[in-house]
PDB file of C-alpha atoms and ligand atoms in Angstrom:
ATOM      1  CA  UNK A   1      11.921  -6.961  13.168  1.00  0.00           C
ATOM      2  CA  UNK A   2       8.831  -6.982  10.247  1.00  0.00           C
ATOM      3  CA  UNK A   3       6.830  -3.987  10.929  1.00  0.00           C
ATOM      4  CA  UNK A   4       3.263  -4.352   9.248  1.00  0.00           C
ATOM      5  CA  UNK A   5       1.169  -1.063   7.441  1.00  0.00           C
ATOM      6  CA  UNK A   6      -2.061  -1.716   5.998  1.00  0.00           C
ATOM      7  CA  UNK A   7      -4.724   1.070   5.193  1.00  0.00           C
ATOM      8  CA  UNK A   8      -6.560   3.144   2.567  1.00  0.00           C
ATOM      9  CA  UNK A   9      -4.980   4.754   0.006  1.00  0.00           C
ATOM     10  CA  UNK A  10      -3.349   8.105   0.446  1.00  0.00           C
ATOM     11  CA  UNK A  11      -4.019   7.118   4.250  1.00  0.00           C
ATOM     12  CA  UNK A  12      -0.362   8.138   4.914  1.00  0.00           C
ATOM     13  CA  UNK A  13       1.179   4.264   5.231  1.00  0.00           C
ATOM     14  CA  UNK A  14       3.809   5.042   2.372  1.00  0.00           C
ATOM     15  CA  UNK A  15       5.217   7.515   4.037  1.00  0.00           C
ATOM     16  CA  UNK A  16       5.022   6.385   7.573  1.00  0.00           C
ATOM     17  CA  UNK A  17       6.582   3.185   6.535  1.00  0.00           C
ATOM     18  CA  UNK A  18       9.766   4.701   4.597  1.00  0.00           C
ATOM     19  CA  UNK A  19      10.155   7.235   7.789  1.00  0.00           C
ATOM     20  CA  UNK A  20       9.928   3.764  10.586  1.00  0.00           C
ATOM     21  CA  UNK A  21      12.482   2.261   7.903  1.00  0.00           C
ATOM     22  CA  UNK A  22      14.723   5.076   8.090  1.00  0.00           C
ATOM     23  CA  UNK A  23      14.421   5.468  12.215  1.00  0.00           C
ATOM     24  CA  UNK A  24      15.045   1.504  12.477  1.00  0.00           C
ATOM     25  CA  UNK A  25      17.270   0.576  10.441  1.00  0.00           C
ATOM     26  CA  UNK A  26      14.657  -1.269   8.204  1.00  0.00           C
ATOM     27  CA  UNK A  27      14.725  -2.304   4.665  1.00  0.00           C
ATOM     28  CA  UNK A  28      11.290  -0.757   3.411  1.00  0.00           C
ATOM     29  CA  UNK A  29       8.710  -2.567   0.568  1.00  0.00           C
ATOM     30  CA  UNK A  30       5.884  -0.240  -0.562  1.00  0.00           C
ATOM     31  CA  UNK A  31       3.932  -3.372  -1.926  1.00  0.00           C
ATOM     32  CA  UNK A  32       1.480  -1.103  -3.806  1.00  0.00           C
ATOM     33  CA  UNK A  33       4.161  -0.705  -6.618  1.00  0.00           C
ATOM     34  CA  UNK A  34       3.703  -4.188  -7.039  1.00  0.00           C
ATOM     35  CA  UNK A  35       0.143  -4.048  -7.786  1.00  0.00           C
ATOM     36  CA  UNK A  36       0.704  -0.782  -9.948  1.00  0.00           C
ATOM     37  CA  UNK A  37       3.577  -2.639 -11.774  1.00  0.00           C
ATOM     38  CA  UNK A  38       1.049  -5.238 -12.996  1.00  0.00           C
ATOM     39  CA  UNK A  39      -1.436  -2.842 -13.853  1.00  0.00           C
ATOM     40  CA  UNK A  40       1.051  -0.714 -16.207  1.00  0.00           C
ATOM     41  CA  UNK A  41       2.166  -4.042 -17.795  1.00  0.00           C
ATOM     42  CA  UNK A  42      -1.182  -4.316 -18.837  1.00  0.00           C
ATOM     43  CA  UNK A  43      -1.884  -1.342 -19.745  1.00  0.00           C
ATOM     44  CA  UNK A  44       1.353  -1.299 -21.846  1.00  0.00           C
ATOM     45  CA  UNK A  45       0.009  -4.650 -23.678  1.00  0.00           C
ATOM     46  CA  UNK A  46      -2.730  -3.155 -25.145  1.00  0.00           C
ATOM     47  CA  UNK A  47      -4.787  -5.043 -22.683  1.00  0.00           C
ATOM     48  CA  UNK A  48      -7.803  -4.071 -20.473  1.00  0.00           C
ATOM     49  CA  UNK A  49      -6.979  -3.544 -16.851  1.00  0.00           C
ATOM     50  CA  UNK A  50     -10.270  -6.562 -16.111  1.00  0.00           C
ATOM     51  CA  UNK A  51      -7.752  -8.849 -18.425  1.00  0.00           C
ATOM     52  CA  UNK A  52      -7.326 -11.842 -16.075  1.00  0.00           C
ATOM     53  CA  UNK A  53      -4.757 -13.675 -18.206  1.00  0.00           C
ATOM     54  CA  UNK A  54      -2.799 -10.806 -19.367  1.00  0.00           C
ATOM     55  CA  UNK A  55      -2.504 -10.164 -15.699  1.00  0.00           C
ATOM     56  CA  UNK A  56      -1.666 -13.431 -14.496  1.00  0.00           C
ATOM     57  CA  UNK A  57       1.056 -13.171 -17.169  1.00  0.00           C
ATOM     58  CA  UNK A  58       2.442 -10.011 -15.867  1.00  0.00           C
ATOM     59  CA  UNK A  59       2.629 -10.753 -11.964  1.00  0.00           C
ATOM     60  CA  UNK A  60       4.187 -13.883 -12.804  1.00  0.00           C
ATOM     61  CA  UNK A  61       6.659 -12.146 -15.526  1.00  0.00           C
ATOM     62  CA  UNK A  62       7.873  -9.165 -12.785  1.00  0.00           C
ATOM     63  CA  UNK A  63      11.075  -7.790 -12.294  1.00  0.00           C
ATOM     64  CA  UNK A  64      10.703  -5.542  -9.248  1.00  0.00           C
ATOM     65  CA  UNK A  65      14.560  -4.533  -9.942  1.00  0.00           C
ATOM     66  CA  UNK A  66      13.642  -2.630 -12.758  1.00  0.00           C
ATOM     67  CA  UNK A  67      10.835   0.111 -11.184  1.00  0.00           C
ATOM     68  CA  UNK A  68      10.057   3.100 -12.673  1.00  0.00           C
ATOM     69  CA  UNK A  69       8.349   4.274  -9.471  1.00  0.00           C
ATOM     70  CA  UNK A  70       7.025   7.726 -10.860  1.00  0.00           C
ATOM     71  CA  UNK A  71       5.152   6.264 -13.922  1.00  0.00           C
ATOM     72  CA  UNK A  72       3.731   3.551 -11.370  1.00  0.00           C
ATOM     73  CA  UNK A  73       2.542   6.503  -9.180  1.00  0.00           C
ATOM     74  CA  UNK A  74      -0.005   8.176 -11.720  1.00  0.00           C
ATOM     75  CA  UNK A  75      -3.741   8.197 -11.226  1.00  0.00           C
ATOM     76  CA  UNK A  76      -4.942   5.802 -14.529  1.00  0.00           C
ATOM     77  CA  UNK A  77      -1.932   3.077 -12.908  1.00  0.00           C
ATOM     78  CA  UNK A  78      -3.670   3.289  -9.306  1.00  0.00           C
ATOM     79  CA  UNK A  79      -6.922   2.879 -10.770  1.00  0.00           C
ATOM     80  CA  UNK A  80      -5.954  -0.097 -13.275  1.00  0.00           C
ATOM     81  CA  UNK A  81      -3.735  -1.299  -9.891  1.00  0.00           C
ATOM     82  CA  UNK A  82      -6.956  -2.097  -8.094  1.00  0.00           C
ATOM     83  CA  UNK A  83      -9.072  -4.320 -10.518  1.00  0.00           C
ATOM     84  CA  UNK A  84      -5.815  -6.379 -10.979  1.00  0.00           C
ATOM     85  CA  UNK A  85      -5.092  -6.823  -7.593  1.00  0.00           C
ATOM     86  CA  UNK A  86      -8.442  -8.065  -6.815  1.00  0.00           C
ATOM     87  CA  UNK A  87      -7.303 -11.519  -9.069  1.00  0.00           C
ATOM     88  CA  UNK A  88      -6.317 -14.679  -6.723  1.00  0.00           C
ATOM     89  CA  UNK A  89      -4.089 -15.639  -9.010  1.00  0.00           C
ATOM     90  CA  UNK A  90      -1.784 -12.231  -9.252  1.00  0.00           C
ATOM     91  CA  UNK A  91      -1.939 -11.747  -5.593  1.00  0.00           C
ATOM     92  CA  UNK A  92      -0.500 -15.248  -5.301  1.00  0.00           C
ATOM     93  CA  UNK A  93       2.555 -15.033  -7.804  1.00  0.00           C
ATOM     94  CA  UNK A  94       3.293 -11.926  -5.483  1.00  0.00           C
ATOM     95  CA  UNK A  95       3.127 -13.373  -2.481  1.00  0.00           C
ATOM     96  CA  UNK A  96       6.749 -15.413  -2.041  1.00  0.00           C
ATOM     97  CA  UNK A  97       8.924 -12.030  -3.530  1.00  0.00           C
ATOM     98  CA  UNK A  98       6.823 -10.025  -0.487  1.00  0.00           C
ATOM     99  CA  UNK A  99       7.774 -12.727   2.658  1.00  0.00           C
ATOM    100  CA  UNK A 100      11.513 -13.256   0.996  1.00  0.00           C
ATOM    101  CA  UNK A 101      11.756  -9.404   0.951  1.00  0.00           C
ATOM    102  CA  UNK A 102      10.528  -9.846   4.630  1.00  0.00           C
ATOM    103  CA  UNK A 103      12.398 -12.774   5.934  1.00  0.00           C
ATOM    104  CA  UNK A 104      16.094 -11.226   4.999  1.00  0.00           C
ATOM    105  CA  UNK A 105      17.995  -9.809   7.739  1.00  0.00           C
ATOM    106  CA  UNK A 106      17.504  -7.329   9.733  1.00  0.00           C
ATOM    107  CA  UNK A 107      13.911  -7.016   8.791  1.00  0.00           C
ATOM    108  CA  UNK A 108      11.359  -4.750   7.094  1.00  0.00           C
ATOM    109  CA  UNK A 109       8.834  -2.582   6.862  1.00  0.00           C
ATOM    110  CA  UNK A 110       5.725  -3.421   4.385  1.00  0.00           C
ATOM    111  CA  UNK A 111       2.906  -1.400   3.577  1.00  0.00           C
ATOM    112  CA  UNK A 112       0.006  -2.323   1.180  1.00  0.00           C
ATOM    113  CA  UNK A 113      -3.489  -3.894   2.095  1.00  0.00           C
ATOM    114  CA  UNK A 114      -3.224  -7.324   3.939  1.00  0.00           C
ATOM    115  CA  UNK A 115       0.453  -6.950   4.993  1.00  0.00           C
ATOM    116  CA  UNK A 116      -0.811  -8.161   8.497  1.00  0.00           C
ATOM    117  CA  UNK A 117      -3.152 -10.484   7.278  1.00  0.00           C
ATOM    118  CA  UNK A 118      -1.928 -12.421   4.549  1.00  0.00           C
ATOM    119  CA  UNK A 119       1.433 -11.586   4.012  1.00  0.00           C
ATOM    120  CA  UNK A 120       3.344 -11.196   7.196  1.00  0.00           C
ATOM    121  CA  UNK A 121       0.489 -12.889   9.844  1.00  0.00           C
ATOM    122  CA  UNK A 122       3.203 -12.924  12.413  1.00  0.00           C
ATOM    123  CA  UNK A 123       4.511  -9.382  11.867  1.00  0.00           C
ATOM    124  CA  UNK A 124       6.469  -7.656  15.323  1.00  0.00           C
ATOM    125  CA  UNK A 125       4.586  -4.880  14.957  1.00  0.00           C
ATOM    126  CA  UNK A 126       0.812  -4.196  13.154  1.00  0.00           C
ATOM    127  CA  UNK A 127      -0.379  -0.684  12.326  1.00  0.00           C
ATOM    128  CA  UNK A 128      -3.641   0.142  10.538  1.00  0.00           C
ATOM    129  CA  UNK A 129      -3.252   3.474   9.407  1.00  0.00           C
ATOM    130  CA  UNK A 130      -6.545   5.289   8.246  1.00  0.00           C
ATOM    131  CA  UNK A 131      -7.816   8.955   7.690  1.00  0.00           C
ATOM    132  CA  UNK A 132     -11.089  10.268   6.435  1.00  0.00           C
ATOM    133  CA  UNK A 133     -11.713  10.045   2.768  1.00  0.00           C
ATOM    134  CA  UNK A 134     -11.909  13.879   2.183  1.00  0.00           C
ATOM    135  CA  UNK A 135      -8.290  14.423   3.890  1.00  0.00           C
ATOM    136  CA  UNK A 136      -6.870  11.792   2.139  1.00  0.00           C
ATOM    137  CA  UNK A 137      -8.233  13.217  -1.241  1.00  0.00           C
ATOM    138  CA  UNK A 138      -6.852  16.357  -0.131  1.00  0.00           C
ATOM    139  CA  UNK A 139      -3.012  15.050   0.069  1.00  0.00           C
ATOM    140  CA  UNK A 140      -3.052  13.033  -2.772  1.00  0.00           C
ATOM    141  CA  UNK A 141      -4.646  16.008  -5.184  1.00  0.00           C
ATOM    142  CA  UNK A 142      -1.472  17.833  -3.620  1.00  0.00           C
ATOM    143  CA  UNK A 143       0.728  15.049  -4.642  1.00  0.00           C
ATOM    144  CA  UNK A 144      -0.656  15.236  -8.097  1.00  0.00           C
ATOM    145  CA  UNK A 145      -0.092  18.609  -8.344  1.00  0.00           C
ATOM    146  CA  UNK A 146       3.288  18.818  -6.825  1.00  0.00           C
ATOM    147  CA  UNK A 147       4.559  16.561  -9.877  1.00  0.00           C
ATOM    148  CA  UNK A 148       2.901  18.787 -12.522  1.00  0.00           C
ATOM    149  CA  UNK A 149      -0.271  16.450 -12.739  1.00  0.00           C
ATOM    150  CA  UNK A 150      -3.778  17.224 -12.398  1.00  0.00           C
ATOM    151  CA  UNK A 151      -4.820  17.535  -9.218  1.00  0.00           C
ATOM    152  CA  UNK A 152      -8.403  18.317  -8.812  1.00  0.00           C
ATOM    153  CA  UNK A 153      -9.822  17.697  -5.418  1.00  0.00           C
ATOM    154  CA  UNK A 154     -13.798  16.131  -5.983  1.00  0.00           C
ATOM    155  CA  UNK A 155     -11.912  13.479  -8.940  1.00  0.00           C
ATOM    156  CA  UNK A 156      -9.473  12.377  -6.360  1.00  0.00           C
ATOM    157  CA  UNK A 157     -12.278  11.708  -3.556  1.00  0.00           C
ATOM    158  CA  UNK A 158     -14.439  10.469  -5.863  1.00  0.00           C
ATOM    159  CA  UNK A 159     -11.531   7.794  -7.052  1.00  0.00           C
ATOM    160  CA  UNK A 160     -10.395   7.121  -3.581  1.00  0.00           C
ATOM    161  CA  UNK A 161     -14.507   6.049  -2.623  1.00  0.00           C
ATOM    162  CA  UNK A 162     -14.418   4.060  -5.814  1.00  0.00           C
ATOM    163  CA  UNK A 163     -11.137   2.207  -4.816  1.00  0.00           C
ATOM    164  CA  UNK A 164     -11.948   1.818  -1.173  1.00  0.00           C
ATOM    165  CA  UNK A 165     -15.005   0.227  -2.162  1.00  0.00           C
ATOM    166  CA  UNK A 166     -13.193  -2.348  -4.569  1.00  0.00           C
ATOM    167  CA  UNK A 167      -9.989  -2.982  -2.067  1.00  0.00           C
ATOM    168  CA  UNK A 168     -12.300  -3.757   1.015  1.00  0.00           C
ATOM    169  CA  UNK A 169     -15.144  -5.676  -0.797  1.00  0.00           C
ATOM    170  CA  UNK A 170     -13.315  -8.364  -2.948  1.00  0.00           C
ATOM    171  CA  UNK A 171     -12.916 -11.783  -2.243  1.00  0.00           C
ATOM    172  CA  UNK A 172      -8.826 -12.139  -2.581  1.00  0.00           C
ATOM    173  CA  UNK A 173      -7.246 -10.716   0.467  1.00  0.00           C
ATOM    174  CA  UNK A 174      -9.302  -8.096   0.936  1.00  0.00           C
ATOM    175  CA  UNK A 175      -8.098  -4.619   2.816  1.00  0.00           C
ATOM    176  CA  UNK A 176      -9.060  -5.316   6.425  1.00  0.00           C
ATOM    177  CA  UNK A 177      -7.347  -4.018   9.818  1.00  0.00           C
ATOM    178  CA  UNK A 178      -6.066  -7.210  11.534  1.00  0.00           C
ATOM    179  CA  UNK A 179      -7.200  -8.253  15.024  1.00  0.00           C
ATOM    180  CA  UNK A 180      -3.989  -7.403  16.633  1.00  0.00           C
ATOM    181  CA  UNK A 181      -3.398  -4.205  14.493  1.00  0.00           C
ATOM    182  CA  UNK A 182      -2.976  -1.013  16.430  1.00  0.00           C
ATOM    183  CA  UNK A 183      -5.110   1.489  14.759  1.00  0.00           C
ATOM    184  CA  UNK A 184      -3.963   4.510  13.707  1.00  0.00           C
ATOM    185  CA  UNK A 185      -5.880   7.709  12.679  1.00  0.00           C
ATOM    186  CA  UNK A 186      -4.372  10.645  10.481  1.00  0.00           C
ATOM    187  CA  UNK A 187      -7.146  12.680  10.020  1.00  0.00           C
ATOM    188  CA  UNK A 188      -5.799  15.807  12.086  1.00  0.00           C
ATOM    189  CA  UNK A 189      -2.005  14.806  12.212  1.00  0.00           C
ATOM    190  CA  UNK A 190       0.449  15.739   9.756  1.00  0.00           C
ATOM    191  CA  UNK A 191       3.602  14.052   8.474  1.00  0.00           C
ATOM    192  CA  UNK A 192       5.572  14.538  11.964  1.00  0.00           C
ATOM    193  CA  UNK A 193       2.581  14.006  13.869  1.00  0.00           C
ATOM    194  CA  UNK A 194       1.952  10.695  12.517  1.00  0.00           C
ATOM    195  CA  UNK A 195       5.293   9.429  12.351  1.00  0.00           C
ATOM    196  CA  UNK A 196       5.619   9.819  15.920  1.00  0.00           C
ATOM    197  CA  UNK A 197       2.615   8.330  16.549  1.00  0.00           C
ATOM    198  CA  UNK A 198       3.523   5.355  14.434  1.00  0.00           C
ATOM    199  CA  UNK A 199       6.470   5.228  16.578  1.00  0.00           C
ATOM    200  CA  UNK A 200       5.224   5.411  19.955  1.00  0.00           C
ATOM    201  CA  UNK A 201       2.908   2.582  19.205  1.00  0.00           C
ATOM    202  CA  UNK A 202       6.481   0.248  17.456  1.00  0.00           C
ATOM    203  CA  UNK A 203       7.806   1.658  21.174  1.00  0.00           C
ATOM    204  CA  UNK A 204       4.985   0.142  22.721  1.00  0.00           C
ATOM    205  CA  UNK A 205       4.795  -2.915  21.018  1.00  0.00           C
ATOM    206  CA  UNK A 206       8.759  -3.822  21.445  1.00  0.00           C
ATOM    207  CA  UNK A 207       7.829  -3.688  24.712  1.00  0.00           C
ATOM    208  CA  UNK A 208       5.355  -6.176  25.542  1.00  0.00           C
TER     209      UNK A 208
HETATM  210  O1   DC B 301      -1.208   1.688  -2.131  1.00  0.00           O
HETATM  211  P1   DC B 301      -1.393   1.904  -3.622  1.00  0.00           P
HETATM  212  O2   DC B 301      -2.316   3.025  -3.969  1.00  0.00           O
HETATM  213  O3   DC B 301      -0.092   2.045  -4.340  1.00  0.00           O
HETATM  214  O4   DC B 301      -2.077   0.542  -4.173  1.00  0.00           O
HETATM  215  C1   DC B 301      -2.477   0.369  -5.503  1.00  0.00           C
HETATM  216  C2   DC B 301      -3.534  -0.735  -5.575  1.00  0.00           C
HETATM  217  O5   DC B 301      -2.942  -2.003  -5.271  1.00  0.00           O
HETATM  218  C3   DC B 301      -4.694  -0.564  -4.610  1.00  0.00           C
HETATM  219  O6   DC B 301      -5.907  -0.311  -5.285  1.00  0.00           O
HETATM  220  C4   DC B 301      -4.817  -1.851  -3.859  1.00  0.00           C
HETATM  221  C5   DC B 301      -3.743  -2.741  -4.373  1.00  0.00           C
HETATM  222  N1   DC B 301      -2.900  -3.300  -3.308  1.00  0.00           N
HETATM  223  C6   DC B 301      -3.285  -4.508  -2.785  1.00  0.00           C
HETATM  224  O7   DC B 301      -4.314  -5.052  -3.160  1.00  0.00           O
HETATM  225  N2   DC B 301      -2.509  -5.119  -1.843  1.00  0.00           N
HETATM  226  C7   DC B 301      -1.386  -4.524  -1.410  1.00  0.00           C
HETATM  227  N3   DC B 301      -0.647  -5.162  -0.486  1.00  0.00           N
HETATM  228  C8   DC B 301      -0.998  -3.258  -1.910  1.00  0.00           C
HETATM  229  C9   DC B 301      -1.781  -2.664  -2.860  1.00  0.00           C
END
């Protein structure tokens, strides 16, 4: 089974997909860390996060084996994370490691932006999860804080507009809810509320 998460960030996708991984039996590919992995590369180089060739050259030089998944997760990666995922030619020298990690037996979650669109078209299951902007800023300025970062409330919202804006409006794959995508709203649900909404509607899916 390939279960599909697009939305926002800080929408609540990461951690709804780990938690449908966990109930199913799924192996589980936040596909943001992807993007952020690039983006630090970059950074790393010297280079300017707008640096299509040093870009190119990272996405196609990545070794998702070797993660450092809390120096991906910081504000300036996210930020960088969404200019170079907006490139054709880094989304497409990510593309094969995403539908391999897919493909392999006995099936996966995936969460990032065009999961059901691009990456996984025929995807069991589709959910577009979503919450209003301030809510999201909310959790992720309580994420930042939580791991000893700066967590102020009106700079998160104001990056979240910023990077909704850029994820929905470029050309390359932009972040879109798929026709067949079953919406899913976490404005007034928390964790446990939302994973068992995210679960009803795999339930319901399975089933037709
Ligand atoms: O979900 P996240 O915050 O870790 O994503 C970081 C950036 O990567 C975000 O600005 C959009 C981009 N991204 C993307 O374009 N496609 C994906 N499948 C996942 C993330």
């Amino acid at each position: 089974m390939i279960i599909a998460i697009d939305g926002p960030a800080a929408s609540g996708k990461g951690t709804i997909g780990k938690r449908l991984a966990a109930h199913y039996d799924l192996r589980h590919l936040d596909t943001g860390l992807l993007y952020r992995a690039v983006a630090k590369a970059v950074l790393d180089s010297g280079a300017k996060p707008d640096d299509t060739q040093a870009a190119i050259a990272a996405a196609k030089a990545l070794d998702p084996s070797r993660f450092d998944e809390a120096a991906l997760k910081s504000a300036a990666v996210g930020e960088a994370a969404s200019y170079v995922s907006a490139i054709p030619e880094v989304r497409a020298a990510l593309v094969g490691f995403q539908r391999e990690f897919a493909a392999r037996a006995p099936g996966a979650v995936l969460d990032g932006r065009d999961i059901g669109t691009v990456i996984c078209p025929d995807a069991d299951v589709k959910i577009f999860v979503t919450a209003a902007p301030e809510v999201r800023a909310k959790r992720r300025a309580a994420e930042y804080r939580a791991a000893g970062k700066d967590g102020d409330e009106a700079t998160v919202l104001a990056d979240i507009r910023k990077r909704d804006e850029r994820d929905s409006s470029r050309s390359a794959s932009p972040l879109k809810q798929a026709d067949d995508a079953v919406l899913l709203d976490t404005t007034n649900l928390d964790v446990e509320g939302s994973v068992a909404a995210a679960v009803r509607i795999v339930e319901s899916c399975l089933r037709h």
